[in-house]
Coordinates of C-alpha atoms in Angstrom, one line a residue:
Chain A
M1 CA 16.6 -6.4 115.3
S2 CA 18.5 -6.1 112.1
N3 CA 15.5 -6.5 109.7
P4 CA 13.3 -3.5 108.8
T5 CA 9.5 -4.3 109.3
A6 CA 6.6 -3.8 107.0
A7 CA 2.8 -4.2 106.7
I8 CA 0.5 -4.6 103.7
L9 CA -2.9 -2.9 103.5
I10 CA -5.2 -4.3 100.8
I11 CA -8.0 -1.9 99.9
G12 CA -10.5 -4.2 98.3
N13 CA -14.2 -4.9 98.5
E14 CA -13.6 -7.5 95.8
I15 CA -11.4 -9.6 98.2
L16 CA -13.9 -9.3 101.1
S17 CA -16.8 -10.3 98.9
G18 CA -14.9 -13.4 97.8
R19 CA -15.2 -12.4 94.1
T20 CA -11.4 -12.2 93.7
Q21 CA -8.6 -14.4 94.9
D22 CA -5.8 -12.1 96.3
V23 CA -2.4 -12.9 94.8
N24 CA -0.7 -9.6 95.8
V25 CA 0.2 -10.6 99.4
Q26 CA 2.4 -13.5 98.3
F27 CA 4.2 -11.5 95.6
I28 CA 4.9 -8.6 98.0
A29 CA 5.9 -11.0 100.8
Q30 CA 8.4 -12.8 98.6
S31 CA 9.8 -9.5 97.3
L32 CA 10.3 -8.2 100.9
A33 CA 11.8 -11.5 102.1
G34 CA 14.4 -11.1 99.3
L35 CA 15.4 -7.7 100.7
G36 CA 15.6 -8.9 104.3
I37 CA 12.4 -6.9 105.2
K38 CA 10.1 -8.7 107.7
L39 CA 6.4 -8.6 106.8
Q40 CA 4.7 -8.4 110.1
E41 CA 1.0 -7.8 109.3
V42 CA -1.5 -7.8 106.5
R43 CA -4.9 -6.1 106.6
V44 CA -7.8 -6.1 104.1
V45 CA -10.4 -3.4 104.5
P46 CA -13.3 -2.2 102.4
D47 CA -13.5 0.9 100.2
I48 CA -14.7 3.0 103.1
A49 CA -12.8 6.2 103.8
A50 CA -12.8 6.1 107.6
R51 CA -11.5 2.5 107.6
I52 CA -8.8 3.2 105.1
I53 CA -7.6 6.3 106.9
S54 CA -7.4 4.7 110.3
A55 CA -5.7 1.6 109.0
V56 CA -3.1 3.7 107.2
N57 CA -2.3 5.6 110.3
E58 CA -2.1 2.6 112.6
L59 CA 0.1 0.6 110.2
R60 CA 2.5 3.4 109.2
A61 CA 3.1 4.1 112.9
S62 CA 3.6 0.5 113.9
Y63 CA 6.0 -0.7 111.2
D64 CA 9.0 0.8 109.3
M65 CA 7.0 0.8 106.0
L66 CA 3.6 0.2 104.7
F67 CA 2.6 -1.0 101.2
T68 CA -1.0 -0.4 100.1
T69 CA -2.7 -2.0 97.0
G70 CA -5.9 -1.1 95.3
G71 CA -8.2 1.9 94.9
I72 CA -6.0 4.3 92.8
G73 CA -7.8 4.0 89.5
P74 CA -10.0 6.6 87.8
T75 CA -13.4 5.4 89.0
H76 CA -15.7 6.6 91.8
D77 CA -14.8 3.6 94.0
D78 CA -11.0 4.5 93.9
I79 CA -10.6 6.6 97.0
T80 CA -7.2 5.4 98.4
S81 CA -5.2 8.5 97.3
E82 CA -7.6 11.0 99.0
C83 CA -7.6 8.8 102.1
V84 CA -3.8 8.7 102.3
A85 CA -3.8 12.6 102.0
A86 CA -6.4 12.7 104.9
A87 CA -4.3 10.2 106.9
F88 CA -1.3 12.5 106.6
G89 CA -3.3 15.7 107.0
V90 CA -1.9 17.2 103.8
P91 CA -3.8 18.6 100.8
W92 CA -4.7 16.3 97.9
E93 CA -3.5 18.1 94.8
L94 CA -2.4 17.7 91.2
N95 CA 1.2 16.4 90.9
E96 CA 2.4 18.7 88.1
E97 CA 5.0 16.3 86.7
T98 CA 2.6 13.4 86.5
D99 CA -0.2 15.6 85.1
R100 CA 2.2 16.8 82.3
E101 CA 3.4 13.3 81.5
M102 CA -0.1 11.7 81.5
R103 CA -1.4 14.6 79.3
E104 CA 1.5 14.1 76.8
R105 CA 1.1 10.3 76.6
M106 CA -2.7 10.1 76.6
G107 CA -3.6 13.1 74.5
D108 CA -7.4 13.4 74.0
R109 CA -8.0 10.5 76.2
Y110 CA -6.7 12.4 79.3
N111 CA -10.1 13.4 80.8
A112 CA -11.2 14.5 84.2
A113 CA -11.5 10.9 85.6
R114 CA -7.9 10.2 84.5
Q115 CA -6.6 13.4 85.9
R116 CA -7.7 12.1 89.4
M117 CA -4.8 9.5 88.9
A118 CA -2.3 12.5 88.7
T119 CA -3.7 13.9 92.0
M120 CA -1.7 12.9 95.1
P121 CA -1.1 13.9 98.7
R122 CA 1.2 16.9 98.8
G123 CA 4.8 15.7 99.1
S124 CA 4.3 12.4 97.2
V125 CA 7.0 11.0 94.9
P126 CA 5.4 9.2 91.9
I127 CA 6.2 5.5 91.4
K128 CA 6.7 5.4 87.7
N129 CA 6.5 1.9 86.2
E130 CA 6.5 -0.1 83.0
A131 CA 3.0 -1.4 83.2
S132 CA 0.8 1.7 83.5
I133 CA 1.0 5.4 82.5
A134 CA -0.6 6.4 85.8
P135 CA 2.0 6.0 88.6
G136 CA 1.6 4.9 92.2
F137 CA 3.2 7.2 94.8
T138 CA 5.3 7.2 98.0
I139 CA 4.7 9.5 100.8
A140 CA 7.0 9.2 103.8
N141 CA 7.1 5.5 104.7
V142 CA 3.9 4.6 102.8
H143 CA 4.0 3.1 99.3
V144 CA 0.7 3.3 97.4
M145 CA 0.3 0.8 94.6
A146 CA -2.4 -0.4 92.2
G147 CA -4.5 -3.5 92.9
V148 CA -4.2 -5.1 89.5
P149 CA -1.4 -7.7 90.0
R150 CA 0.7 -6.9 86.9
I151 CA 0.7 -3.2 87.6
M152 CA 1.4 -3.7 91.3
Q153 CA 4.3 -6.0 90.4
A154 CA 5.8 -3.4 88.1
M155 CA 5.4 -0.8 90.8
M156 CA 7.1 -3.1 93.4
K157 CA 9.9 -3.6 90.9
A158 CA 10.3 0.1 90.5
L159 CA 10.4 0.6 94.3
E160 CA 12.8 -2.1 95.2
P161 CA 16.1 -0.2 94.6
S162 CA 15.0 2.6 97.0
L163 CA 13.9 0.3 99.9
P164 CA 16.0 -0.3 103.0
R165 CA 17.5 -3.7 103.2
G166 CA 18.1 -6.1 106.1
E167 CA 20.0 -9.2 106.7
R168 CA 18.7 -11.8 104.2
I169 CA 16.1 -14.1 105.7
E170 CA 17.0 -17.7 104.7
M171 CA 14.8 -20.7 104.8
R172 CA 15.4 -24.4 104.5
A173 CA 12.6 -26.9 104.2
V174 CA 12.3 -30.7 104.4
H175 CA 9.2 -32.7 104.0
G176 CA 8.0 -36.2 105.0
F177 CA 5.2 -37.9 103.1
G178 CA 3.1 -40.0 105.5
V179 CA 4.4 -38.3 108.6
M180 CA 1.8 -36.9 111.0
E181 CA 2.6 -33.8 113.0
G182 CA 1.4 -35.4 116.2
A183 CA 4.1 -38.1 116.0
I184 CA 7.0 -35.7 115.7
A185 CA 5.8 -32.7 117.7
E186 CA 7.9 -33.5 120.8
G187 CA 11.1 -34.0 118.8
L188 CA 10.5 -30.8 116.8
A189 CA 10.0 -28.8 120.0
A190 CA 13.4 -30.1 121.2
I191 CA 15.0 -28.8 118.0
Q192 CA 13.3 -25.4 118.4
A193 CA 14.6 -25.3 121.9
R194 CA 18.2 -25.8 120.7
F195 CA 17.8 -23.0 118.1
P196 CA 15.9 -20.3 120.0
H197 CA 16.9 -17.6 117.5
L198 CA 15.4 -19.5 114.5
D199 CA 11.7 -19.9 113.6
L200 CA 11.0 -23.6 113.2
G201 CA 7.6 -24.2 111.6
S202 CA 5.6 -27.3 110.9
Y203 CA 3.0 -27.3 108.1
P204 CA 0.8 -30.3 107.4
F205 CA -0.2 -30.9 103.8
K206 CA -2.2 -33.5 101.8
R207 CA -1.1 -34.6 98.4
D208 CA -2.5 -37.5 96.3
G209 CA -4.8 -38.3 99.2
A210 CA -2.0 -38.8 101.7
W211 CA -0.9 -36.6 104.6
G212 CA 2.6 -35.3 105.1
V213 CA 4.4 -32.5 106.9
A214 CA 6.8 -29.8 105.8
L215 CA 9.3 -28.6 108.4
V216 CA 10.7 -25.1 107.7
A217 CA 13.7 -23.5 109.5
K218 CA 13.9 -19.7 109.0
G219 CA 16.1 -16.9 110.2
T220 CA 19.2 -14.9 109.3
D221 CA 21.9 -17.4 110.6
L222 CA 22.4 -19.7 107.7
S223 CA 24.7 -22.1 109.4
A224 CA 22.3 -22.6 112.3
I225 CA 19.4 -23.0 109.8
E226 CA 21.3 -25.7 108.0
D227 CA 22.0 -27.5 111.3
A228 CA 18.4 -27.2 112.4
A229 CA 17.3 -28.5 109.0
K230 CA 19.6 -31.5 109.3
Q231 CA 18.1 -32.3 112.7
A232 CA 14.6 -32.0 111.2
T233 CA 15.6 -34.3 108.4
D234 CA 16.8 -36.9 111.0
L235 CA 13.5 -36.6 112.8
I236 CA 11.6 -37.5 109.7
A237 CA 14.0 -40.3 108.8
A238 CA 13.4 -41.7 112.4
Q239 CA 9.8 -42.2 111.4
G240 CA 10.9 -44.6 108.7
V241 CA 10.2 -42.1 106.0
E242 CA 12.6 -40.8 103.3
P243 CA 13.0 -37.0 103.9
I244 CA 12.6 -34.8 100.8
Q245 CA 14.7 -31.7 100.8
G246 CA 13.7 -28.4 99.1
E247 CA 10.7 -26.3 98.6
P248 CA 7.8 -27.7 100.6
V249 CA 4.7 -28.6 98.7
S250 CA 1.7 -26.4 99.5
S251 CA -1.4 -27.8 101.0
Chain B
M1 CA -28.0 -2.8 108.9
S2 CA -29.7 -6.1 108.2
N3 CA -26.4 -8.1 107.6
P4 CA -24.3 -9.5 110.5
T5 CA -20.6 -8.5 110.2
A6 CA -17.5 -10.7 110.4
A7 CA -13.8 -10.6 110.4
I8 CA -11.1 -13.2 109.6
L9 CA -7.8 -13.5 111.5
I10 CA -5.2 -15.6 109.8
I11 CA -2.5 -16.8 112.2
G12 CA 0.3 -17.7 109.8
N13 CA 4.0 -17.1 109.6
E14 CA 3.9 -19.1 106.3
I15 CA 1.6 -16.4 104.7
L16 CA 3.8 -13.5 105.9
S17 CA 7.0 -15.2 104.7
G18 CA 5.5 -15.6 101.2
R19 CA 6.0 -19.4 101.4
T20 CA 2.3 -20.2 101.2
Q21 CA -0.5 -18.7 99.0
D22 CA -3.5 -18.1 101.2
V23 CA -6.7 -19.7 99.8
N24 CA -8.8 -19.6 103.1
V25 CA -9.9 -16.0 102.8
Q26 CA -11.7 -16.5 99.6
F27 CA -13.4 -19.7 100.7
I28 CA -14.6 -18.2 104.0
A29 CA -15.6 -14.9 102.2
Q30 CA -17.8 -16.8 99.7
S31 CA -19.3 -19.0 102.5
L32 CA -20.2 -15.8 104.5
A33 CA -21.6 -14.0 101.4
G34 CA -23.9 -17.0 100.9
L35 CA -25.3 -16.6 104.4
G36 CA -25.7 -12.8 104.1
I37 CA -22.9 -12.1 106.5
K38 CA -20.7 -9.1 105.6
L39 CA -17.0 -9.8 105.8
Q40 CA -15.6 -6.4 106.9
E41 CA -11.9 -7.1 107.7
V42 CA -9.1 -9.6 107.3
R43 CA -5.9 -9.6 109.3
V44 CA -2.8 -11.8 109.0
V45 CA -0.5 -11.8 112.0
P46 CA 2.6 -13.9 112.9
D47 CA 2.7 -16.7 115.5
I48 CA 3.5 -14.4 118.3
A49 CA 1.2 -14.6 121.4
A50 CA 0.9 -10.9 122.1
R51 CA -0.1 -10.1 118.5
I52 CA -2.7 -12.9 118.4
I53 CA -4.3 -12.0 121.7
S54 CA -4.6 -8.3 120.8
A55 CA -6.0 -9.0 117.3
V56 CA -8.6 -11.5 118.7
N57 CA -9.7 -8.9 121.2
E58 CA -9.9 -6.1 118.8
L59 CA -11.7 -8.0 116.1
R60 CA -14.2 -9.9 118.3
A61 CA -15.2 -6.5 119.8
S62 CA -15.5 -4.8 116.4
Y63 CA -17.6 -7.3 114.5
D64 CA -20.5 -9.7 115.2
M65 CA -18.2 -12.7 114.7
L66 CA -14.6 -13.6 114.2
F67 CA -13.2 -16.6 112.3
T68 CA -9.6 -17.6 112.9
T69 CA -7.5 -20.0 110.9
G70 CA -4.2 -21.6 111.8
G71 CA -2.2 -22.6 114.8
I72 CA -4.3 -25.3 116.3
G73 CA -2.2 -28.3 115.5
P74 CA 0.0 -30.4 117.9
T75 CA 3.4 -28.7 117.4
H76 CA 5.2 -26.1 119.4
D77 CA 4.4 -23.3 116.9
D78 CA 0.6 -23.9 117.3
I79 CA -0.3 -21.4 120.0
T80 CA -3.7 -20.1 118.8
S81 CA -5.8 -22.0 121.4
E82 CA -3.8 -20.8 124.4
C83 CA -3.9 -17.3 123.0
V84 CA -7.7 -17.3 122.6
A85 CA -8.0 -18.5 126.3
A86 CA -5.8 -15.6 127.3
A87 CA -7.8 -13.1 125.2
F88 CA -11.0 -14.2 127.0
G89 CA -9.2 -14.4 130.4
V90 CA -10.4 -18.0 131.0
P91 CA -8.4 -21.1 131.8
W92 CA -7.0 -23.3 129.0
E93 CA -8.0 -26.8 130.0
L94 CA -8.8 -30.3 128.7
N95 CA -12.1 -30.6 127.0
E96 CA -13.3 -33.9 128.5
E97 CA -15.5 -34.9 125.6
T98 CA -12.9 -34.2 122.9
D99 CA -10.2 -35.9 125.0
R100 CA -12.3 -39.1 125.3
E101 CA -13.2 -39.1 121.6
M102 CA -9.6 -38.5 120.4
R103 CA -8.3 -41.2 122.8
E104 CA -10.9 -43.7 121.5
R105 CA -10.2 -42.9 117.9
M106 CA -6.4 -42.6 118.0
G107 CA -5.5 -45.3 120.6
D108 CA -1.8 -45.6 121.1
R109 CA -1.1 -42.7 118.8
Y110 CA -2.9 -40.3 121.3
N111 CA 0.2 -38.8 122.9
A112 CA 0.9 -35.6 124.9
A113 CA 1.3 -33.5 121.7
R114 CA -2.0 -34.6 120.4
Q115 CA -3.7 -34.1 123.8
R116 CA -2.9 -30.4 123.3
M117 CA -5.5 -30.5 120.5
A118 CA -8.1 -31.5 123.0
T119 CA -7.2 -28.6 125.3
M120 CA -9.4 -25.5 124.8
P121 CA -10.4 -22.3 126.5
R122 CA -13.0 -23.0 129.2
G123 CA -16.5 -22.8 127.8
S124 CA -15.6 -23.8 124.3
V125 CA -17.9 -25.9 122.1
P126 CA -15.9 -28.2 119.8
I127 CA -16.3 -27.9 116.0
K128 CA -16.5 -31.6 115.0
N129 CA -15.9 -32.1 111.3
E130 CA -15.4 -34.7 108.7
A131 CA -11.8 -34.0 107.8
S132 CA -9.9 -34.3 111.1
I133 CA -10.3 -36.2 114.4
A134 CA -9.1 -33.0 116.3
P135 CA -11.9 -30.4 116.3
G136 CA -11.8 -26.6 116.1
F137 CA -13.8 -24.8 118.7
T138 CA -16.2 -21.9 119.2
I139 CA -16.1 -19.6 122.2
A140 CA -18.7 -16.8 122.3
N141 CA -18.5 -15.1 118.9
V142 CA -15.1 -16.5 118.0
H143 CA -14.7 -19.6 115.7
V144 CA -11.3 -21.1 115.8
M145 CA -10.4 -23.3 112.8
A146 CA -7.5 -25.1 111.3
G147 CA -5.2 -23.5 108.7
V148 CA -5.0 -26.5 106.3
P149 CA -7.6 -25.6 103.7
R150 CA -9.4 -28.9 103.5
I151 CA -9.8 -29.1 107.3
M152 CA -10.8 -25.5 107.5
Q153 CA -13.4 -26.1 104.8
A154 CA -14.9 -29.1 106.7
M155 CA -15.0 -27.0 109.9
M156 CA -16.7 -24.1 108.1
K157 CA -19.3 -26.6 106.7
A158 CA -19.9 -27.9 110.2
L159 CA -20.4 -24.3 111.6
E160 CA -22.7 -23.0 108.9
P161 CA -26.0 -24.3 110.3
S162 CA -25.4 -22.5 113.6
L163 CA -24.3 -19.1 112.1
P164 CA -26.7 -16.1 112.1
R165 CA -28.0 -15.2 108.6
G166 CA -28.6 -11.9 107.0
E167 CA -30.4 -10.7 103.8
R168 CA -28.7 -12.4 100.9
I169 CA -26.0 -10.3 99.2
E170 CA -26.6 -10.4 95.5
M171 CA -24.1 -9.5 92.8
R172 CA -24.4 -9.0 89.1
A173 CA -21.4 -8.4 86.8
V174 CA -20.9 -7.3 83.3
H175 CA -17.6 -7.0 81.5
G176 CA -16.3 -5.2 78.5
F177 CA -13.2 -6.3 76.7
G178 CA -11.1 -3.4 75.4
V179 CA -12.9 -0.9 77.6
M180 CA -10.6 1.3 79.7
E181 CA -11.8 2.4 83.2
G182 CA -10.9 6.0 82.5
A183 CA -13.3 6.2 79.5
I184 CA -16.4 5.1 81.5
A185 CA -15.6 6.6 85.0
E186 CA -17.9 9.5 84.6
G187 CA -20.8 7.4 83.4
L188 CA -20.2 4.9 86.1
A189 CA -20.2 7.5 88.8
A190 CA -23.6 8.7 87.5
I191 CA -25.0 5.2 87.9
Q192 CA -23.6 4.9 91.4
A193 CA -25.3 8.2 92.2
R194 CA -28.7 6.8 91.0
F195 CA -28.3 3.7 93.2
P196 CA -26.7 5.0 96.5
H197 CA -27.7 1.9 98.4
L198 CA -25.8 -0.4 96.1
D199 CA -22.0 -1.0 95.9
L200 CA -21.0 -0.4 92.3
G201 CA -17.4 -1.6 91.7
S202 CA -15.1 -1.3 88.7
Y203 CA -12.3 -3.8 88.3
P204 CA -9.8 -3.6 85.4
F205 CA -8.3 -6.9 84.2
K206 CA -6.0 -8.1 81.5
R207 CA -6.6 -11.2 79.4
D208 CA -4.9 -12.5 76.3
G209 CA -2.8 -9.3 76.4
A210 CA -5.8 -6.9 76.2
W211 CA -7.3 -4.8 79.0
G212 CA -10.9 -4.9 80.0
V213 CA -13.1 -3.9 82.8
A214 CA -15.6 -5.7 85.0
L215 CA -18.4 -3.7 86.5
V216 CA -20.0 -5.3 89.6
A217 CA -23.3 -4.2 91.3
K218 CA -23.7 -5.6 94.8
G219 CA -26.3 -5.3 97.5
T220 CA -29.4 -6.8 99.0
D221 CA -32.0 -5.2 96.6
L222 CA -32.1 -7.6 93.7
S223 CA -34.3 -5.5 91.5
A224 CA -32.2 -2.4 91.9
I225 CA -29.1 -4.5 91.2
E226 CA -30.5 -5.7 88.0
D227 CA -31.5 -2.1 87.0
A228 CA -27.9 -0.9 87.8
A229 CA -26.4 -3.8 85.9
K230 CA -28.5 -3.0 82.9
Q231 CA -27.3 0.6 83.0
A232 CA -23.7 -0.6 83.3
T233 CA -24.3 -2.9 80.3
D234 CA -25.5 0.1 78.3
L235 CA -22.4 2.1 79.4
I236 CA -20.2 -0.6 78.0
A237 CA -22.2 -0.9 74.8
A238 CA -21.9 2.9 74.3
Q239 CA -18.2 2.3 74.0
G240 CA -18.8 0.2 70.9
V241 CA -18.1 -3.0 72.7
E242 CA -20.2 -6.1 73.2
P243 CA -21.0 -6.4 76.9
I244 CA -20.5 -9.9 78.4
Q245 CA -22.8 -10.8 81.3
G246 CA -22.0 -13.1 84.1
E247 CA -19.1 -13.9 86.4
P248 CA -16.3 -11.4 85.8
V249 CA -12.9 -12.8 84.8
S250 CA -10.3 -12.3 87.4
S251 CA -7.2 -10.2 86.7

């Protein structure tokens, strides 16, 4: 396996209640794909300490790295940082450098609630970023980020240079409007069998009231991917439909 | 605890690769909230049998019900149904009623690939729906649905009358434009302390280039929720800002 693995843990009552549409998973997933890191699992858990601690410990043990989002603000419901300290069994203490910088930049507004954002598990490295004065932090293979998308995105950008990289994961897609999955399933399985080291996916969609299917070949062997995509294109053409190359439309 | 609990399992390489933006979690979360069912966990796993089987078994044991989406189509990468059979340790076999109905409705188009969609874990009850000829299915406390949003939504609608209900979970929100979380954290913690049986959440957002915060009181005791929301409103007003009632804006 030449690709490092990763998981995402979303700490978010607001996702579980349906109040908020998550957009962080797709952003992180695309960032990781660009680095050749395989995202292998996502979990969403509520703002409950025991649930956060056990999820952090399970996921950091199972994958090469873990990214968390949410729960690092100044309010009473922001408990991620304490929970990560508990998961690692280390003290949760003021990060001197962050405390100094936040005090300088915030002046009188730097109150007790905000000082909680300078408090981290011992041994953490702050994730300084362009979107917020309060940083995220990295401890071992766990990267703790904000839940607000624009701040999370700035933290991810700040992290990227230090992340391990793998072989780039390439993708080629072709779609056929009016093609039903059931009509091409057998032919598609035959293509998958010829390219066992690729992931060949089939994703139905509906657009302008008509069904179609997107066929996606994915892996690290670009020449095989292009061969497989060519065969998928022929499969769609054999249905009497003009194959459309490129980014598949979403459903 | 007067609310049944639930988890969602998304079977989807396309979510983990970042190709597709998930929209199923929010739809299911809102449907469950309307029934008084507490969504307690979401997981996304790849189309790998061992991963699906262990996630199904962990989640169906941990919560009152489990909803899965994805992987029940006719193509080689659709393996959810077999995996659920394996998770329950029951045979994966043709559902006679579904087989007959699909054959009648599809005629010549009913091929071997499509017959896989009539094949289910023994003991399953089909989830007939208005969006697709092929049904989902329920086995014990596990509801297996399609990944395509409009089909999943039709299956959820078909399921709703048979789901257990809990006390309705109510929510009241107030937001303050220009209010920073750090400035109100202490006052908010005091409100939470006065209403320990409610969830009081604080969610920063940015709109038109300016930060704001949404305060959300959630629970089953409507009169307490309204009292807490009133206190949150006063807290925002004390910052010299006009509080805005109603649905919080998303970040």
